Coordinates of C-alpha atoms and ligand atoms in Angstrom, one line a residue:
M1 CA -2.1 -6.0 5.9
C2 CA -4.5 -6.4 8.8
G3 CA -6.1 -9.8 9.3
I4 CA -9.4 -10.8 10.8
V5 CA -10.6 -14.1 12.3
G6 CA -13.9 -14.9 14.0
Y7 CA -15.6 -18.0 15.4
I8 CA -19.1 -18.9 16.7
G9 CA -20.0 -22.5 17.6
N10 CA -19.8 -25.0 20.4
R11 CA -16.1 -25.5 20.6
E12 CA -13.6 -23.4 22.5
A13 CA -13.0 -20.3 20.4
R14 CA -9.5 -19.5 21.5
P15 CA -7.4 -22.2 19.8
I16 CA -9.4 -21.7 16.6
L17 CA -8.9 -18.0 16.6
M18 CA -5.2 -18.3 17.5
N19 CA -4.7 -20.8 14.8
G20 CA -6.5 -18.5 12.3
L21 CA -4.2 -15.6 13.3
K22 CA -1.1 -17.8 12.6
R23 CA -2.5 -18.6 9.2
L24 CA -2.6 -14.8 8.5
E25 CA 0.9 -14.1 9.7
Y26 CA 2.2 -14.1 6.1
R27 CA 0.3 -10.8 5.5
G28 CA 2.6 -8.9 7.8
Y29 CA 1.5 -7.2 11.0
D30 CA 2.8 -5.4 14.0
S31 CA 0.4 -6.3 16.8
A32 CA -2.3 -8.8 17.5
G33 CA -5.3 -9.2 19.7
I34 CA -8.3 -11.4 20.6
A35 CA -11.7 -11.0 22.3
I36 CA -13.8 -13.8 23.7
L37 CA -17.2 -13.6 25.2
W38 CA -17.3 -15.8 28.2
D39 CA -19.1 -15.7 31.6
N40 CA -21.2 -12.7 30.5
K41 CA -18.1 -10.6 29.8
I42 CA -15.9 -9.8 26.8
N43 CA -12.3 -10.6 27.6
V44 CA -9.9 -8.6 25.5
T45 CA -6.1 -9.4 25.3
K46 CA -3.8 -7.6 22.9
Q47 CA 0.0 -7.3 22.4
V48 CA 2.6 -5.6 20.3
G49 CA 4.7 -8.0 18.3
K50 CA 4.3 -11.5 17.1
I51 CA 1.4 -13.8 17.8
N52 CA 3.5 -15.9 20.2
V53 CA 3.8 -12.8 22.4
L54 CA 0.0 -12.7 22.5
E55 CA 0.0 -16.4 23.2
G56 CA 2.4 -15.9 26.1
E57 CA 0.1 -13.3 27.5
L58 CA -2.9 -15.6 27.3
N59 CA -1.1 -18.6 28.8
G60 CA -2.6 -19.5 32.1
S61 CA -5.8 -17.5 31.6
K62 CA -9.0 -19.5 31.4
I63 CA -11.5 -18.2 28.8
P64 CA -13.3 -21.2 27.4
G65 CA -16.0 -19.1 25.6
N66 CA -17.1 -20.2 22.2
L67 CA -17.7 -16.9 20.5
G68 CA -14.8 -14.6 19.6
I69 CA -12.9 -12.4 17.2
A70 CA -9.2 -11.8 16.7
H71 CA -7.0 -9.5 14.6
T72 CA -3.5 -8.9 13.4
R73 CA -2.9 -5.2 12.9
W74 CA -0.7 -3.4 10.3
A75 CA -0.8 0.1 11.6
T76 CA -2.3 2.9 9.5
H77 CA -3.7 5.4 12.1
G78 CA -1.6 5.5 15.2
E79 CA 1.6 3.7 16.1
P80 CA 1.8 0.0 16.6
T81 CA 1.2 0.1 20.4
Q82 CA -0.8 -2.2 22.7
V83 CA -3.5 0.5 23.1
N84 CA -3.9 0.9 19.4
A85 CA -3.9 -2.8 18.7
H86 CA -7.4 -4.3 17.9
P87 CA -9.9 -5.3 19.2
H88 CA -11.4 -2.0 20.2
S89 CA -14.2 -1.4 22.7
D90 CA -16.9 1.1 23.3
C91 CA -17.0 3.1 26.6
T92 CA -18.6 0.2 28.5
G93 CA -16.5 -2.7 27.1
N94 CA -19.7 -4.4 26.0
I95 CA -19.2 -3.9 22.3
V96 CA -15.9 -5.0 20.8
L97 CA -14.8 -5.0 17.2
V98 CA -11.9 -5.6 14.8
H99 CA -11.5 -3.8 11.6
N100 CA -9.5 -3.8 8.4
G101 CA -9.5 -0.8 6.2
I102 CA -9.5 3.0 6.7
I103 CA -12.4 5.1 8.0
E104 CA -11.9 8.3 6.1
N105 CA -14.3 10.6 8.0
Y106 CA -13.1 9.4 11.4
N107 CA -12.0 12.9 12.5
T108 CA -15.4 14.4 11.9
L109 CA -17.1 11.5 13.7
K110 CA -14.6 11.6 16.5
Q111 CA -15.4 15.3 17.3
M112 CA -19.1 14.5 17.3
L113 CA -18.6 11.5 19.6
I114 CA -16.3 13.4 22.0
E115 CA -19.0 16.1 22.2
K116 CA -21.5 13.5 23.1
G117 CA -19.3 12.3 26.0
H118 CA -17.6 9.2 24.5
K119 CA -14.1 8.5 25.9
I120 CA -11.8 7.8 23.0
R121 CA -8.7 5.9 24.2
T122 CA -6.7 5.2 21.1
E123 CA -5.3 7.0 18.0
T124 CA -7.1 4.6 15.6
D125 CA -9.9 5.3 13.2
T126 CA -11.4 1.9 14.2
E127 CA -12.3 2.9 17.7
I128 CA -14.5 5.7 16.4
L129 CA -16.7 3.1 14.7
V130 CA -17.4 1.1 17.9
H131 CA -18.4 4.3 19.8
L132 CA -20.6 5.2 16.9
I133 CA -22.5 1.9 17.2
E134 CA -22.7 2.4 21.0
E135 CA -24.2 5.9 20.3
F136 CA -27.0 4.5 18.2
Y137 CA -27.6 1.7 20.7
Q138 CA -27.7 4.1 23.7
N139 CA -30.5 5.9 22.0
G140 CA -32.8 2.9 22.2
T141 CA -32.3 1.4 18.7
S142 CA -31.9 -2.5 18.5
F143 CA -28.4 -3.7 18.4
E144 CA -28.5 -5.0 14.9
E145 CA -30.1 -1.8 13.6
S146 CA -27.5 0.3 15.5
F147 CA -24.7 -1.7 13.7
R148 CA -26.3 -1.1 10.3
L149 CA -27.0 2.6 11.0
A150 CA -23.5 3.3 12.1
L151 CA -22.1 1.7 9.0
N152 CA -24.2 4.1 7.0
E153 CA -22.4 7.0 8.6
V154 CA -19.0 5.7 7.7
E155 CA -16.9 6.8 4.6
G156 CA -14.0 4.6 3.7
T157 CA -13.2 0.9 3.6
Y158 CA -13.9 -1.8 6.1
G159 CA -14.0 -5.5 6.7
L160 CA -15.1 -5.9 10.3
A161 CA -16.2 -8.4 12.9
L162 CA -17.9 -7.6 16.1
I163 CA -19.2 -9.3 19.3
T164 CA -21.3 -7.8 22.0
K165 CA -22.7 -8.7 25.4
Y166 CA -26.1 -7.4 24.2
E167 CA -26.4 -10.2 21.6
P168 CA -24.3 -13.0 23.2
D169 CA -25.1 -15.6 20.5
K170 CA -24.3 -13.6 17.4
L171 CA -21.2 -12.7 15.4
F172 CA -21.6 -9.5 13.4
C173 CA -19.6 -8.7 10.3
A174 CA -19.7 -6.3 7.4
R175 CA -17.7 -5.5 4.3
N176 CA -16.9 -2.5 2.2
G177 CA -13.7 -2.7 0.2
S178 CA -11.9 -5.1 2.5
P179 CA -12.6 -8.8 2.0
L180 CA -14.4 -11.2 4.4
V181 CA -15.2 -14.8 3.9
V182 CA -17.5 -16.9 6.1
G183 CA -16.8 -20.6 6.5
I184 CA -19.7 -22.9 7.3
G185 CA -19.3 -25.9 9.6
E186 CA -21.7 -28.2 11.6
G187 CA -23.4 -25.8 14.0
E188 CA -20.4 -23.5 13.8
Y189 CA -19.1 -20.7 11.6
F190 CA -15.7 -19.3 10.9
L191 CA -14.8 -15.8 9.7
G192 CA -11.7 -14.8 8.0
S193 CA -10.3 -11.7 6.1
D194 CA -8.9 -14.3 3.8
A195 CA -9.6 -18.0 3.3
A196 CA -6.2 -19.0 4.8
A197 CA -7.6 -18.3 8.3
I198 CA -10.4 -20.8 8.0
I199 CA -9.5 -23.4 5.4
S200 CA -8.3 -26.0 7.9
H201 CA -11.9 -26.1 9.3
T202 CA -14.1 -26.0 6.3
R203 CA -14.2 -25.5 2.5
N204 CA -17.8 -24.4 2.3
V205 CA -17.9 -20.7 2.3
F206 CA -19.7 -17.5 1.2
Y207 CA -18.0 -14.2 0.5
L208 CA -19.4 -10.9 1.6
E209 CA -19.6 -8.3 -1.1
D210 CA -19.2 -4.5 -0.6
G211 CA -22.1 -3.0 1.3
E212 CA -23.1 -6.3 2.9
I213 CA -23.7 -7.3 6.5
A214 CA -23.9 -10.8 8.0
V215 CA -25.3 -11.6 11.4
I216 CA -24.3 -15.2 12.3
G217 CA -25.7 -17.4 15.0
R218 CA -24.8 -21.1 15.7
D219 CA -27.8 -22.4 13.7
G220 CA -27.7 -20.0 10.8
F221 CA -27.1 -16.6 9.5
V222 CA -28.9 -13.6 8.0
T223 CA -27.3 -11.5 5.2
K224 CA -28.5 -8.1 4.1
T225 CA -27.2 -4.9 2.6
I226 CA -26.4 -1.9 4.7
E227 CA -29.6 -0.4 3.2
N228 CA -31.5 -3.2 5.0
Q229 CA -32.4 -5.4 1.9
L230 CA -32.2 -9.1 2.7
I231 CA -30.0 -11.1 0.4
R232 CA -29.2 -14.7 -0.2
K233 CA -25.6 -15.8 -0.5
K234 CA -24.3 -18.5 -2.8
I235 CA -22.4 -21.1 -0.9
E236 CA -19.1 -21.9 -2.7
K237 CA -16.4 -24.6 -2.3
I238 CA -12.8 -23.5 -1.9
N239 CA -10.6 -26.0 -3.6
F240 CA -7.1 -24.5 -3.7
D241 CA -4.3 -25.0 -1.3
L242 CA -3.1 -22.9 1.5
E243 CA 0.0 -21.6 0.0
R244 CA -1.9 -20.3 -3.0
I245 CA -4.3 -18.5 -0.8
E246 CA -1.6 -16.8 1.2
K247 CA -0.3 -15.3 -2.0
A248 CA -3.9 -14.6 -3.1
G249 CA -3.4 -17.1 -5.9
Y250 CA -0.1 -15.5 -7.2
Q251 CA 3.0 -17.5 -7.5
H252 CA 5.1 -14.9 -5.6
F253 CA 4.5 -12.0 -3.3
M254 CA 6.3 -9.8 -5.7
L255 CA 3.7 -10.5 -8.4
K256 CA 0.9 -10.1 -5.9
E257 CA 2.3 -6.8 -4.9
I258 CA 2.6 -5.7 -8.5
Y259 CA -1.0 -6.5 -9.0
E260 CA -2.1 -4.8 -5.9
Q261 CA -1.0 -1.4 -7.3
P262 CA -4.4 -0.2 -8.6
N263 CA -5.6 -0.5 -4.9
T264 CA -2.4 0.8 -3.2
V265 CA -2.2 3.8 -5.4
A266 CA -5.9 4.6 -4.6
D267 CA -5.1 4.0 -0.9
A268 CA -2.2 6.5 -1.0
M269 CA -4.5 9.3 -2.0
R270 CA -7.7 8.1 -0.2
G271 CA -9.3 10.9 1.7
R272 CA -6.5 13.3 0.8
L273 CA -7.8 15.0 -2.4
I274 CA -10.4 17.8 -2.6
E275 CA -11.5 17.7 -6.2
E276 CA -13.6 20.9 -6.2
E277 CA -10.7 22.9 -4.9
G278 CA -8.0 21.1 -6.8
V279 CA -6.0 20.6 -3.6
A280 CA -4.5 17.9 -1.5
K281 CA -4.4 17.8 2.3
L282 CA -1.9 15.8 4.3
G283 CA -3.0 15.6 7.9
G284 CA 0.4 14.3 9.2
L285 CA 2.1 17.5 8.1
T286 CA -0.1 19.8 10.3
P287 CA 2.5 20.3 13.0
I288 CA 5.1 21.4 10.4
L289 CA 2.8 22.9 7.7
H290 CA 4.2 26.4 8.1
N291 CA 7.8 25.2 7.5
V292 CA 6.8 22.9 4.6
L293 CA 5.0 25.7 2.8
R294 CA 7.6 28.3 3.3
A295 CA 10.6 26.1 2.5
R296 CA 13.0 27.9 0.2
K297 CA 14.9 24.7 -0.7
I298 CA 14.0 21.0 -0.4
F299 CA 16.4 18.1 0.1
I300 CA 15.1 14.6 -0.6
T301 CA 17.2 11.8 0.7
A302 CA 16.6 8.0 0.5
C303 CA 18.1 4.8 -0.8
G304 CA 17.4 2.4 -3.7
T305 CA 13.9 2.5 -5.0
S306 CA 12.8 5.2 -2.6
Y307 CA 15.7 7.3 -4.0
H308 CA 14.2 6.9 -7.5
A309 CA 10.8 8.0 -6.3
G310 CA 12.7 11.0 -4.8
L311 CA 14.1 11.9 -8.2
I312 CA 10.6 12.0 -9.6
G313 CA 9.7 14.2 -6.7
E314 CA 12.4 16.6 -7.6
Y315 CA 11.0 17.0 -11.1
M316 CA 7.5 17.7 -10.0
L317 CA 8.3 19.9 -7.0
E318 CA 10.6 22.1 -9.2
E319 CA 8.1 22.3 -12.1
Y320 CA 5.0 23.1 -10.1
C321 CA 6.3 24.7 -6.9
R322 CA 9.3 26.5 -8.3
I323 CA 11.4 25.5 -5.3
P324 CA 14.9 24.2 -5.8
V325 CA 15.2 20.5 -4.9
E326 CA 18.3 18.4 -4.3
V327 CA 18.0 14.6 -4.2
E328 CA 20.7 12.6 -2.7
Y329 CA 21.5 9.1 -1.6
A330 CA 21.1 9.0 2.2
S331 CA 24.5 7.2 2.4
E332 CA 26.1 10.3 0.8
F333 CA 24.0 12.9 2.5
R334 CA 24.8 11.7 6.0
Y335 CA 28.6 12.1 5.5
R336 CA 28.8 15.0 3.1
D337 CA 28.0 17.8 5.5
P338 CA 25.4 19.4 3.1
I339 CA 24.7 23.1 3.4
I340 CA 21.2 23.2 4.9
E341 CA 19.6 26.5 6.0
D342 CA 16.9 27.0 8.6
D343 CA 14.3 27.6 6.0
N344 CA 15.0 24.4 4.1
L345 CA 13.0 21.2 4.3
V346 CA 14.4 17.7 4.3
V347 CA 12.2 14.9 3.0
V348 CA 13.2 11.4 3.9
I349 CA 11.6 8.6 1.9
S350 CA 11.6 5.0 3.1
Q351 CA 9.3 2.0 2.7
S352 CA 10.5 0.2 5.8
G353 CA 11.2 3.3 7.9
E354 CA 14.2 1.4 9.2
T355 CA 16.9 1.8 6.6
A356 CA 20.1 2.7 8.5
D357 CA 21.5 5.2 6.0
T358 CA 18.2 7.0 5.7
L359 CA 17.8 7.1 9.5
A360 CA 21.3 8.5 9.9
A361 CA 20.6 11.1 7.2
L362 CA 17.4 12.2 9.0
R363 CA 19.3 12.5 12.3
E364 CA 22.0 14.6 10.5
A365 CA 19.4 16.9 9.1
K366 CA 17.8 17.3 12.5
R367 CA 21.1 18.1 14.0
K368 CA 21.5 20.9 11.6
G369 CA 18.2 22.3 12.9
T370 CA 16.1 22.0 9.8
T371 CA 12.5 20.6 9.5
V372 CA 12.4 16.9 8.5
M373 CA 9.4 15.3 7.0
G374 CA 9.0 11.5 6.3
L375 CA 7.3 9.7 3.5
V376 CA 7.1 6.2 5.0
N377 CA 5.1 3.0 4.6
V378 CA 5.6 1.3 8.0
V379 CA 3.6 3.1 10.6
G380 CA 5.5 3.7 13.9
S381 CA 8.9 2.7 12.3
S382 CA 12.0 4.6 13.5
I383 CA 12.0 7.1 10.6
A384 CA 8.2 7.7 11.1
R385 CA 8.8 8.4 14.8
E386 CA 11.9 10.6 14.5
T387 CA 10.7 13.0 11.7
H388 CA 9.0 16.2 12.7
G389 CA 5.9 15.3 10.6
G390 CA 5.1 13.1 7.7
T391 CA 2.9 11.3 5.4
Y392 CA 2.2 7.6 5.4
I393 CA 1.9 6.0 1.9
H394 CA -0.5 3.3 3.1
A395 CA 0.8 0.6 0.7
G396 CA 0.3 -2.2 3.2
P397 CA 3.0 -4.7 4.0
E398 CA 5.5 -5.2 1.2
I399 CA 6.9 -8.7 1.6
G400 CA 8.7 -9.3 -1.7
V401 CA 12.2 -8.0 -1.3
A402 CA 12.1 -6.1 -4.6
S403 CA 10.1 -2.9 -3.9
T404 CA 7.2 -2.4 -6.3
K405 CA 4.0 -1.1 -4.8
A406 CA 5.9 1.1 -2.4
F407 CA 7.4 2.9 -5.3
T408 CA 4.1 3.8 -7.0
S409 CA 2.7 4.9 -3.6
Q410 CA 5.7 7.0 -2.9
V411 CA 5.3 8.8 -6.2
T412 CA 1.6 9.2 -5.5
A413 CA 2.3 10.8 -2.1
L414 CA 5.0 13.1 -3.6
T415 CA 2.3 14.3 -6.1
L416 CA 0.0 15.0 -3.2
L417 CA 2.8 17.0 -1.5
T418 CA 3.5 18.9 -4.8
V419 CA -0.1 19.8 -5.3
M420 CA -0.5 20.9 -1.7
I421 CA 2.5 23.2 -1.9
A422 CA 2.0 24.4 -5.4
R423 CA -1.6 25.5 -4.7
T424 CA -0.3 27.9 -2.1
K425 CA 2.0 29.4 -4.8
T426 CA 1.3 29.8 -8.4
M427 CA -0.8 26.8 -9.3
S428 CA -4.3 27.8 -10.2
A429 CA -7.4 26.0 -8.9
E430 CA -8.1 24.9 -12.5
E431 CA -4.7 23.3 -12.9
G432 CA -5.0 21.7 -9.4
R433 CA -8.4 20.3 -10.4
Q434 CA -6.9 18.9 -13.6
I435 CA -4.2 17.1 -11.7
V436 CA -6.6 15.8 -9.0
K437 CA -8.9 14.5 -11.7
E438 CA -6.1 12.7 -13.4
M439 CA -4.9 11.3 -10.1
K440 CA -8.3 9.8 -9.5
A441 CA -8.1 8.1 -12.8
L442 CA -4.7 6.6 -12.0
P443 CA -5.9 3.3 -10.4
G444 CA -7.8 2.5 -13.6
K445 CA -4.7 3.3 -15.7
V446 CA -2.5 1.2 -13.6
E447 CA -5.0 -1.7 -14.0
Q448 CA -4.8 -1.2 -17.7
A449 CA -1.0 -1.2 -17.7
L450 CA -1.1 -4.6 -15.9
K451 CA -2.8 -6.0 -19.0
T452 CA 0.6 -5.7 -20.7
D453 CA 1.5 -8.9 -18.8
S454 CA 1.2 -11.3 -21.8
V455 CA 3.2 -9.2 -24.2
V456 CA 5.8 -8.6 -21.5
K457 CA 6.0 -12.4 -20.9
E458 CA 6.8 -12.9 -24.6
I459 CA 9.5 -10.3 -24.5
A460 CA 10.9 -11.9 -21.3
A461 CA 11.1 -15.3 -23.1
E462 CA 13.1 -13.8 -25.9
F463 CA 15.6 -11.8 -23.9
Q464 CA 16.0 -13.9 -20.8
D465 CA 19.5 -15.1 -21.8
K466 CA 21.0 -11.6 -22.4
R467 CA 23.8 -10.6 -20.1
N468 CA 23.3 -6.8 -20.2
F469 CA 20.3 -4.5 -20.5
L470 CA 20.2 -0.7 -21.0
Y471 CA 17.1 1.3 -19.8
L472 CA 16.6 4.8 -21.2
G473 CA 14.1 7.5 -20.4
R474 CA 13.9 11.3 -20.4
G475 CA 12.2 13.8 -18.1
Y476 CA 9.9 12.1 -15.6
N477 CA 10.6 8.8 -17.2
Y478 CA 14.3 9.0 -16.6
P479 CA 14.0 7.8 -12.9
V480 CA 11.7 5.1 -14.2
A481 CA 14.6 3.9 -16.4
L482 CA 16.8 3.7 -13.3
E483 CA 14.1 1.9 -11.3
G484 CA 13.4 -0.6 -14.2
A485 CA 17.1 -1.4 -14.3
L486 CA 17.3 -1.8 -10.6
K487 CA 14.4 -4.2 -10.6
L488 CA 16.0 -6.4 -13.3
K489 CA 19.4 -6.6 -11.7
E490 CA 18.3 -7.3 -8.2
I491 CA 16.0 -10.2 -9.0
S492 CA 17.4 -11.7 -12.2
Y493 CA 21.1 -11.0 -11.6
I494 CA 21.5 -9.5 -15.1
H495 CA 23.6 -6.4 -15.4
A496 CA 21.3 -3.5 -16.2
E497 CA 21.9 0.2 -16.3
G498 CA 19.5 3.1 -16.5
Y499 CA 20.5 6.3 -18.3
P500 CA 18.9 9.6 -19.4
A501 CA 18.3 8.7 -23.0
A502 CA 20.4 11.6 -24.4
E503 CA 23.3 10.7 -22.2
M504 CA 23.8 7.5 -24.1
K505 CA 25.8 9.0 -26.8
H506 CA 28.3 10.2 -24.2
G507 CA 29.6 6.7 -23.5
P508 CA 27.1 3.8 -23.2
I509 CA 26.4 3.9 -26.9
A510 CA 29.7 2.0 -27.3
L511 CA 28.1 -1.0 -25.7
I512 CA 25.3 -1.3 -28.2
D513 CA 25.2 -4.2 -30.6
E514 CA 22.6 -6.9 -31.5
D515 CA 23.2 -8.5 -28.2
M516 CA 22.2 -5.5 -26.2
P517 CA 18.4 -5.1 -25.4
V518 CA 17.5 -1.5 -24.8
V519 CA 14.3 -0.7 -22.9
V520 CA 13.1 2.7 -23.8
I521 CA 10.3 4.5 -22.1
A522 CA 8.9 6.5 -25.0
T523 CA 5.5 7.8 -24.0
Q524 CA 4.2 10.8 -25.7
D525 CA 5.3 13.8 -23.7
S526 CA 7.3 16.9 -24.5
T527 CA 10.5 14.9 -25.0
Y528 CA 8.9 12.4 -27.4
E529 CA 10.6 13.5 -30.6
K530 CA 14.0 13.5 -28.9
I531 CA 13.6 10.1 -27.5
V532 CA 12.6 8.8 -31.0
S533 CA 15.9 10.1 -32.2
N534 CA 17.6 8.3 -29.4
I535 CA 15.9 5.1 -30.5
E536 CA 17.1 5.7 -34.1
E537 CA 20.7 5.9 -32.7
V538 CA 20.3 2.6 -31.0
K539 CA 18.8 0.9 -34.1
A540 CA 21.6 2.3 -36.3
R541 CA 23.9 0.2 -34.2
R542 CA 21.7 -2.9 -34.4
G543 CA 20.6 -2.7 -30.8
R544 CA 17.3 -4.5 -30.0
V545 CA 14.7 -2.0 -28.7
I546 CA 11.7 -2.7 -26.4
A547 CA 9.7 0.5 -26.3
V548 CA 7.1 1.4 -23.7
V549 CA 4.7 3.6 -25.7
S550 CA 1.5 5.5 -25.2
E551 CA -1.6 3.6 -26.2
G552 CA -2.6 4.3 -29.8
D553 CA 0.9 5.5 -30.8
H554 CA 2.0 3.3 -33.8
N555 CA 4.8 5.6 -35.0
L556 CA 7.4 3.3 -33.5
D557 CA 5.9 0.0 -34.7
N558 CA 8.3 -0.4 -37.6
L559 CA 11.3 1.1 -35.9
V560 CA 11.5 -1.0 -32.7
D561 CA 11.5 -4.7 -32.0
Y562 CA 8.6 -4.7 -29.4
T563 CA 6.2 -2.1 -28.2
I564 CA 4.4 -2.2 -24.9
P565 CA 1.4 0.2 -25.0
I566 CA 0.3 1.8 -21.7
P567 CA -2.3 4.5 -21.0
M568 CA -1.2 8.1 -21.1
T569 CA -1.6 10.5 -18.2
L570 CA -0.1 13.8 -17.2
N571 CA 3.7 13.9 -17.3
L572 CA 4.2 14.0 -13.6
L573 CA 1.9 11.0 -13.1
Q574 CA 3.3 8.9 -16.0
P575 CA 6.0 7.1 -13.9
I576 CA 3.2 5.5 -11.9
V577 CA 1.9 3.9 -15.1
S578 CA 5.2 3.4 -17.0
I579 CA 7.0 1.5 -14.2
I580 CA 4.3 -1.3 -14.3
P581 CA 5.5 -3.2 -17.4
L582 CA 9.1 -2.8 -16.3
Q583 CA 8.3 -4.5 -12.9
L584 CA 6.6 -7.3 -14.9
L585 CA 9.5 -7.6 -17.2
A586 CA 12.0 -8.0 -14.4
Y587 CA 9.6 -10.5 -12.7
H588 CA 9.2 -12.7 -15.8
I589 CA 12.8 -12.7 -16.7
A590 CA 13.8 -13.7 -13.2
L591 CA 11.2 -16.4 -13.1
L592 CA 12.4 -17.9 -16.4
R593 CA 16.0 -17.8 -15.2
G594 CA 14.9 -19.8 -12.1
C595 CA 15.8 -17.1 -9.6
D596 CA 14.1 -16.8 -6.2
V597 CA 12.0 -13.8 -7.0
D598 CA 10.8 -13.1 -3.4
Q599 CA 14.2 -13.7 -1.8
P600 CA 16.9 -12.6 -4.2
R601 CA 20.4 -13.5 -3.3
N602 CA 22.4 -11.2 -1.0
L603 CA 19.5 -8.8 -0.4
A604 CA 17.4 -8.1 2.7
K605 CA 14.0 -6.4 2.8
S606 CA 15.1 -3.9 5.4
V607 CA 18.7 -2.7 5.3
T608 CA 19.4 -1.8 8.9
V609 CA 23.1 -1.9 8.7
E610 CA 25.4 0.7 7.1
Ligands
F6R1 C1 14.8 -2.2 -4.3 C2 14.7 -2.1 -2.9 C3 15.7 -1.3 -2.2 C4 15.1 -0.4 -1.2 C5 16.1 0.4 -0.3 C6 15.5 1.4 0.6 O1 13.8 -3.0 -4.8 O2 13.8 -2.7 -2.3 O3 16.5 -0.6 -3.0 O4 14.3 0.5 -1.9 O5 16.8 -0.6 0.4 O6 14.6 0.8 1.5 P1 13.5 1.6 2.2 O7 12.6 2.2 1.3 O8 12.8 0.6 3.1 O9 14.3 2.7 3.0

């Protein structure tokens, strides 16, 4: 995720800013940049790659100013290039800012600014904001007021820091949905998108809340709302250590990423749903929209967790779009010589965008002359670049090796694709509206599902020593069973298998005895009665059943060993909620077994070899 650092004081800003950037490296980034006001000029340096590349670029240059901002960028709009890296400047170079978050209405604002003669140089949403401030300022408004008025025009999320030649002794910052903390020193202030960036300088801080602005000088600061109401901030003392901060207080990145899911699911759909019309729009598909909408068959190809998301995609695309879908492991697809026609669509799904098999499958599909779209997390990755069009899932950097938040964001993005296609076919506006409405309720339901943590912990304690687990699900929850089993095996090294529940009696039932925990996803959908029968079959053989059930459903209380209640939603969206307790279960079991949760043995985050 992007990181922000800022400094105003009497010391040289550069080493403080560079040190702050290094403290934010753990968040993941693809480029970095710095801007320092010195000698009546703002000096901007930015580079693709690691911070030491930026450091190399700065070596030898003399910029001893004591007001500056810096940024690590995790690309969302526009590839990770030097031009797209932050800071971004207005037409004159006299206003410079760094930004975390997503400006949703940037396209509309961009058109307006271009018409007014602004020169937009990058593909980013951020640059639009700096020109918008310039636009207000050019019209004779004071700088501080221009900053505030521009923020009032913006829809979306931001944490931002700005410096300007017009106010050479002030550091401007604002927050809406993306955190910012201000550290207070002696005649100096430090800004960070998280406390890790500033904690080595001071522990006295205040946090900006959504809709708040701070204008910071060397001798003090003013805080107000973007509606121009002055506010007083409470000064707090940070008293936790650096490592805890980097993981936002969580013990592991995996747990942090599990808990990020209410936000990442919201980010995957942000700005892409039109509730009144019951439709989804995916800007990245514009160049291939015709081929996407007229596809007579869809292939989905991916590996691991992304493949499981693809299976859910198959269920929803076939149900709502009535288009035949085939899902295949990329490693098979690439060598199998599949029959692909001109009017087919190949969807490749990858968190990293670098998985060797998926990349090869994509190239094979292109060789056959078909349209290939990507569903990718890492902006500007090889897969994102080589597909004809695509959709970013905007999950932010996933650092834990076991994929969690990428999965729920992939399924969210597949739902958007389904609604987009289905609405051009037989899906009514009413049905579209119902799905969109339920999608908007998803972050809250994911949040609710996270509250199962304490019961999941108890279950983990009881079953941590088992050598085998079976995961069962039907319909949309069948791929969830596969994913739950994958999570457990990869981080706890316990053998686990996922099965369609009814398939159990064709073989795996032979394994069941009192030593075999069976995790069943038994939410109330059209297959509920059937899955209850499958649970009976397990219990008849003395299997231990852990059932993920719909909130309020007590039918299974006396039949199974444990229930984990989660909120209900539409069938196609249920996997996004039902996977949550299974991610937590894998996490807690692995932890109890002393496994290295973030770096499981033998696994790499990005599998770039065949
Ligand atoms: C499982 C996991 C892997 C990846 C797989 C594909 O937790 O992380 O199974 O899902 O290696 O990776 P991407 O999505 O980066 O192509």
